[in-house]
PDB file of C-alpha atoms in Angstrom:
ATOM      1  CA  MET V   1      11.434 172.236 -87.720  1.00  0.00           C
ATOM      2  CA  ARG V   2      13.720 173.418 -84.511  1.00  0.00           C
ATOM      3  CA  THR V   3      17.410 174.023 -84.729  1.00  0.00           C
ATOM      4  CA  SER V   4      19.675 173.702 -82.283  1.00  0.00           C
ATOM      5  CA  SER V   5      21.439 176.936 -80.446  1.00  0.00           C
ATOM      6  CA  PRO V   6      25.185 176.725 -80.126  1.00  0.00           C
ATOM      7  CA  PHE V   7      24.564 178.673 -77.079  1.00  0.00           C
ATOM      8  CA  ARG V   8      22.202 176.436 -75.414  1.00  0.00           C
ATOM      9  CA  PRO V   9      24.677 174.558 -73.491  1.00  0.00           C
ATOM     10  CA  VAL V  10      26.406 177.691 -72.510  1.00  0.00           C
ATOM     11  CA  PHE V  11      22.918 179.161 -71.119  1.00  0.00           C
ATOM     12  CA  LEU V  12      22.366 175.742 -69.305  1.00  0.00           C
ATOM     13  CA  LEU V  13      25.607 176.131 -67.470  1.00  0.00           C
ATOM     14  CA  LEU V  14      25.118 179.673 -66.600  1.00  0.00           C
ATOM     15  CA  THR V  15      21.444 179.385 -65.009  1.00  0.00           C
ATOM     16  CA  LEU V  16      22.882 176.154 -62.933  1.00  0.00           C
ATOM     17  CA  ILE V  17      25.351 178.439 -61.742  1.00  0.00           C
ATOM     18  CA  ALA V  18      23.241 181.370 -61.133  1.00  0.00           C
ATOM     19  CA  VAL V  19      20.882 178.301 -59.188  1.00  0.00           C
ATOM     20  CA  PHE V  20      23.806 177.287 -57.130  1.00  0.00           C
ATOM     21  CA  VAL V  21      24.892 180.765 -55.868  1.00  0.00           C
ATOM     22  CA  VAL V  22      21.640 181.602 -54.983  1.00  0.00           C
ATOM     23  CA  ALA V  23      20.923 178.465 -53.037  1.00  0.00           C
ATOM     24  CA  THR V  24      24.736 178.681 -51.148  1.00  0.00           C
ATOM     25  CA  ALA V  25      23.223 182.249 -50.195  1.00  0.00           C
ATOM     26  CA  CYS V  26      20.090 181.277 -49.194  1.00  0.00           C
ATOM     27  CA  TRP V  27      21.535 178.075 -46.577  1.00  0.00           C
ATOM     28  CA  ALA V  28      24.639 180.198 -45.284  1.00  0.00           C
ATOM     29  CA  GLY V  29      22.440 182.898 -43.719  1.00  0.00           C
ATOM     30  CA  ILE V  30      23.765 185.896 -42.098  1.00  0.00           C
ATOM     31  CA  ARG V  31      26.434 186.323 -39.479  1.00  0.00           C
ATOM     32  CA  SER V  32      27.044 189.515 -37.938  1.00  0.00           C
ATOM     33  CA  GLY V  33      29.000 191.232 -35.280  1.00  0.00           C
ATOM     34  CA  LEU V  34      26.572 193.522 -33.435  1.00  0.00           C
ATOM     35  CA  VAL V  35      26.870 196.424 -31.221  1.00  0.00           C
ATOM     36  CA  ILE V  36      24.300 197.916 -29.361  1.00  0.00           C
ATOM     37  CA  GLU V  37      24.826 201.564 -27.731  1.00  0.00           C
ATOM     38  CA  PRO V  38      23.474 201.844 -24.322  1.00  0.00           C
ATOM     39  CA  GLY V  39      19.635 203.037 -24.364  1.00  0.00           C
ATOM     40  CA  LYS V  40      19.504 201.627 -27.674  1.00  0.00           C
ATOM     41  CA  GLN V  41      17.373 198.641 -29.209  1.00  0.00           C
ATOM     42  CA  PHE V  42      18.191 196.602 -32.430  1.00  0.00           C
ATOM     43  CA  VAL V  43      15.332 195.570 -34.400  1.00  0.00           C
ATOM     44  CA  LEU V  44      15.592 192.431 -36.792  1.00  0.00           C
ATOM     45  CA  GLY V  45      12.882 191.635 -39.247  1.00  0.00           C
ATOM     46  CA  GLY V  46       8.883 192.409 -39.226  1.00  0.00           C
ATOM     47  CA  GLY V  47       6.396 191.871 -41.856  1.00  0.00           C
ATOM     48  CA  GLN V  48       8.526 189.017 -43.878  1.00  0.00           C
ATOM     49  CA  PRO V  49       6.573 186.093 -44.891  1.00  0.00           C
ATOM     50  CA  GLY V  50       8.651 183.419 -43.352  1.00  0.00           C
ATOM     51  CA  SER V  51      10.062 182.451 -40.190  1.00  0.00           C
ATOM     52  CA  PHE V  52      13.684 182.964 -38.981  1.00  0.00           C
ATOM     53  CA  LYS V  53      16.335 181.803 -36.012  1.00  0.00           C
ATOM     54  CA  VAL V  54      18.932 183.787 -34.503  1.00  0.00           C
ATOM     55  CA  GLU V  55      21.824 182.215 -32.755  1.00  0.00           C
ATOM     56  CA  ALA V  56      23.281 184.925 -30.391  1.00  0.00           C
ATOM     57  CA  HIS V  57      26.558 184.818 -28.406  1.00  0.00           C
ATOM     58  CA  ASN V  58      27.143 187.883 -26.019  1.00  0.00           C
ATOM     59  CA  VAL V  59      30.674 188.401 -26.178  1.00  0.00           C
ATOM     60  CA  GLY V  60      30.584 192.226 -24.352  1.00  0.00           C
ATOM     61  CA  LYS V  61      30.409 193.308 -20.990  1.00  0.00           C
ATOM     62  CA  VAL V  62      27.241 193.728 -20.278  1.00  0.00           C
ATOM     63  CA  SER V  63      23.771 191.674 -20.329  1.00  0.00           C
ATOM     64  CA  VAL V  64      21.281 191.684 -23.142  1.00  0.00           C
ATOM     65  CA  GLU V  65      17.475 191.013 -23.294  1.00  0.00           C
ATOM     66  CA  ILE V  66      15.803 189.703 -26.550  1.00  0.00           C
ATOM     67  CA  ARG V  67      12.355 189.771 -27.168  1.00  0.00           C
ATOM     68  CA  GLU V  68       9.611 189.143 -29.956  1.00  0.00           C
ATOM     69  CA  ARG V  69       7.277 191.538 -31.604  1.00  0.00           C
ATOM     70  CA  PRO V  70       4.407 189.727 -32.932  1.00  0.00           C
ATOM     71  CA  ARG V  71       3.083 191.119 -36.634  1.00  0.00           C
ATOM     72  CA  GLY V  72      -0.279 191.848 -34.632  1.00  0.00           C
ATOM     73  CA  GLY V  73       1.265 194.014 -31.852  1.00  0.00           C
ATOM     74  CA  GLY V  74       2.439 193.944 -28.379  1.00  0.00           C
ATOM     75  CA  ILE V  75       5.927 192.501 -27.574  1.00  0.00           C
ATOM     76  CA  PHE V  76       6.880 189.472 -25.162  1.00  0.00           C
ATOM     77  CA  GLY V  77      10.239 188.652 -23.816  1.00  0.00           C
ATOM     78  CA  LYS V  78      12.521 185.621 -25.149  1.00  0.00           C
ATOM     79  CA  THR V  79      15.454 185.793 -22.965  1.00  0.00           C
ATOM     80  CA  THR V  80      18.468 187.613 -21.310  1.00  0.00           C
ATOM     81  CA  LEU V  81      21.512 186.774 -22.240  1.00  0.00           C
ATOM     82  CA  ALA V  82      24.353 187.317 -19.824  1.00  0.00           C
ATOM     83  CA  PRO V  83      28.242 188.339 -20.864  1.00  0.00           C
ATOM     84  CA  GLY V  84      29.388 185.095 -22.464  1.00  0.00           C
ATOM     85  CA  ALA V  85      25.829 183.439 -23.020  1.00  0.00           C
ATOM     86  CA  ARG V  86      24.543 182.011 -25.522  1.00  0.00           C
ATOM     87  CA  GLY V  87      21.371 181.306 -26.802  1.00  0.00           C
ATOM     88  CA  THR V  88      18.713 180.035 -29.913  1.00  0.00           C
ATOM     89  CA  LEU V  89      15.651 181.752 -30.479  1.00  0.00           C
ATOM     90  CA  ARG V  90      12.913 181.089 -33.139  1.00  0.00           C
ATOM     91  CA  PHE V  91      10.850 184.272 -34.747  1.00  0.00           C
ATOM     92  CA  MET V  92       7.503 183.315 -36.117  1.00  0.00           C
ATOM     93  CA  ALA V  93       6.730 185.037 -39.812  1.00  0.00           C
ATOM     94  CA  GLY V  94       5.935 188.458 -39.514  1.00  0.00           C
ATOM     95  CA  SER V  95       7.494 188.889 -35.977  1.00  0.00           C
ATOM     96  CA  THR V  96      10.540 191.336 -35.279  1.00  0.00           C
ATOM     97  CA  ALA V  97      13.673 190.389 -32.945  1.00  0.00           C
ATOM     98  CA  VAL V  98      14.526 193.241 -30.619  1.00  0.00           C
ATOM     99  CA  LEU V  99      17.567 192.816 -29.163  1.00  0.00           C
ATOM    100  CA  LEU V 100      17.766 195.846 -25.615  1.00  0.00           C
ATOM    101  CA  ASN V 101      20.962 196.945 -24.372  1.00  0.00           C
ATOM    102  CA  PRO V 102      19.285 198.069 -21.185  1.00  0.00           C
ATOM    103  CA  SER V 103      22.775 199.390 -19.610  1.00  0.00           C
ATOM    104  CA  THR V 104      24.947 202.276 -19.721  1.00  0.00           C
ATOM    105  CA  GLN V 105      27.730 200.635 -21.725  1.00  0.00           C
ATOM    106  CA  GLN V 106      27.794 199.373 -25.235  1.00  0.00           C
ATOM    107  CA  ALA V 107      26.845 195.890 -25.881  1.00  0.00           C
ATOM    108  CA  LYS V 108      28.403 193.242 -28.131  1.00  0.00           C
ATOM    109  CA  VAL V 109      26.252 190.101 -29.711  1.00  0.00           C
ATOM    110  CA  ASP V 110      27.316 187.681 -32.416  1.00  0.00           C
ATOM    111  CA  LEU V 111      24.840 186.642 -34.529  1.00  0.00           C
ATOM    112  CA  LYS V 112      24.355 183.699 -37.087  1.00  0.00           C
ATOM    113  CA  ILE V 113      20.590 184.142 -38.790  1.00  0.00           C
ATOM    114  CA  SER V 114      19.222 181.634 -40.619  1.00  0.00           C
ATOM    115  CA  GLY V 115      15.890 180.730 -42.264  1.00  0.00           C
ATOM    116  CA  TYR V 116      14.036 183.546 -43.839  1.00  0.00           C
ATOM    117  CA  THR V 117      17.127 186.242 -44.101  1.00  0.00           C
ATOM    118  CA  ARG V 118      15.360 188.792 -46.499  1.00  0.00           C
ATOM    119  CA  LEU V 119      15.138 190.742 -43.103  1.00  0.00           C
ATOM    120  CA  SER V 120      14.945 194.692 -42.753  1.00  0.00           C
ATOM    121  CA  MET V 121      17.550 195.907 -39.654  1.00  0.00           C
ATOM    122  CA  GLY V 122      17.874 199.092 -37.982  1.00  0.00           C
ATOM    123  CA  TYR V 123      18.493 200.885 -34.298  1.00  0.00           C
ATOM    124  CA  GLU V 124      15.363 202.527 -32.130  1.00  0.00           C
ATOM    125  CA  PRO V 125      15.468 203.986 -28.869  1.00  0.00           C
ATOM    126  CA  ASN V 126      14.953 201.706 -26.200  1.00  0.00           C
ATOM    127  CA  GLY V 127      11.140 201.262 -25.336  1.00  0.00           C
ATOM    128  CA  LYS V 128       9.314 201.791 -28.470  1.00  0.00           C
ATOM    129  CA  LEU V 129       6.610 199.044 -29.052  1.00  0.00           C
TER     130      LEU V 129
END
C-alpha cells in the first residue's frame, strides 16, 4: 500500500517552476553589445549540436564582416554590415560565426542570438581559420 507524501505537491510545484525557468531562458536567447578591437575577430559557436540564428545591428562607425566557419573546415562570407545596417544570419549545427573588424577603429555590434545558445565565445586575431 502506497502512502501519499505531504511533500509531493510542493515537489511538483518546484519541478514546474524549474521547467518554466529553463524554457523561458531557452526561448529568450542571448542579447549582447559586442565590441571588437581593431584587427580582431569575435568567434561564436563551433562544434555545437544545434543550429543558431544571429540578428546583428552594427551600431559602430566601421563595417563588420560576418563569416561562417563550417565544422569540416574552411570559411565563407555571409555579409558585411555597414554602420547602421542590420542583418539576420543562420548558422548550421557545428559551425562558428566569425565577426571580423578589418578596420583600425573599434567596431560595435548589438547581437541577439537564438536557437541553440550554449555556444562558446571568444576573440582571435583576424585571419585565423
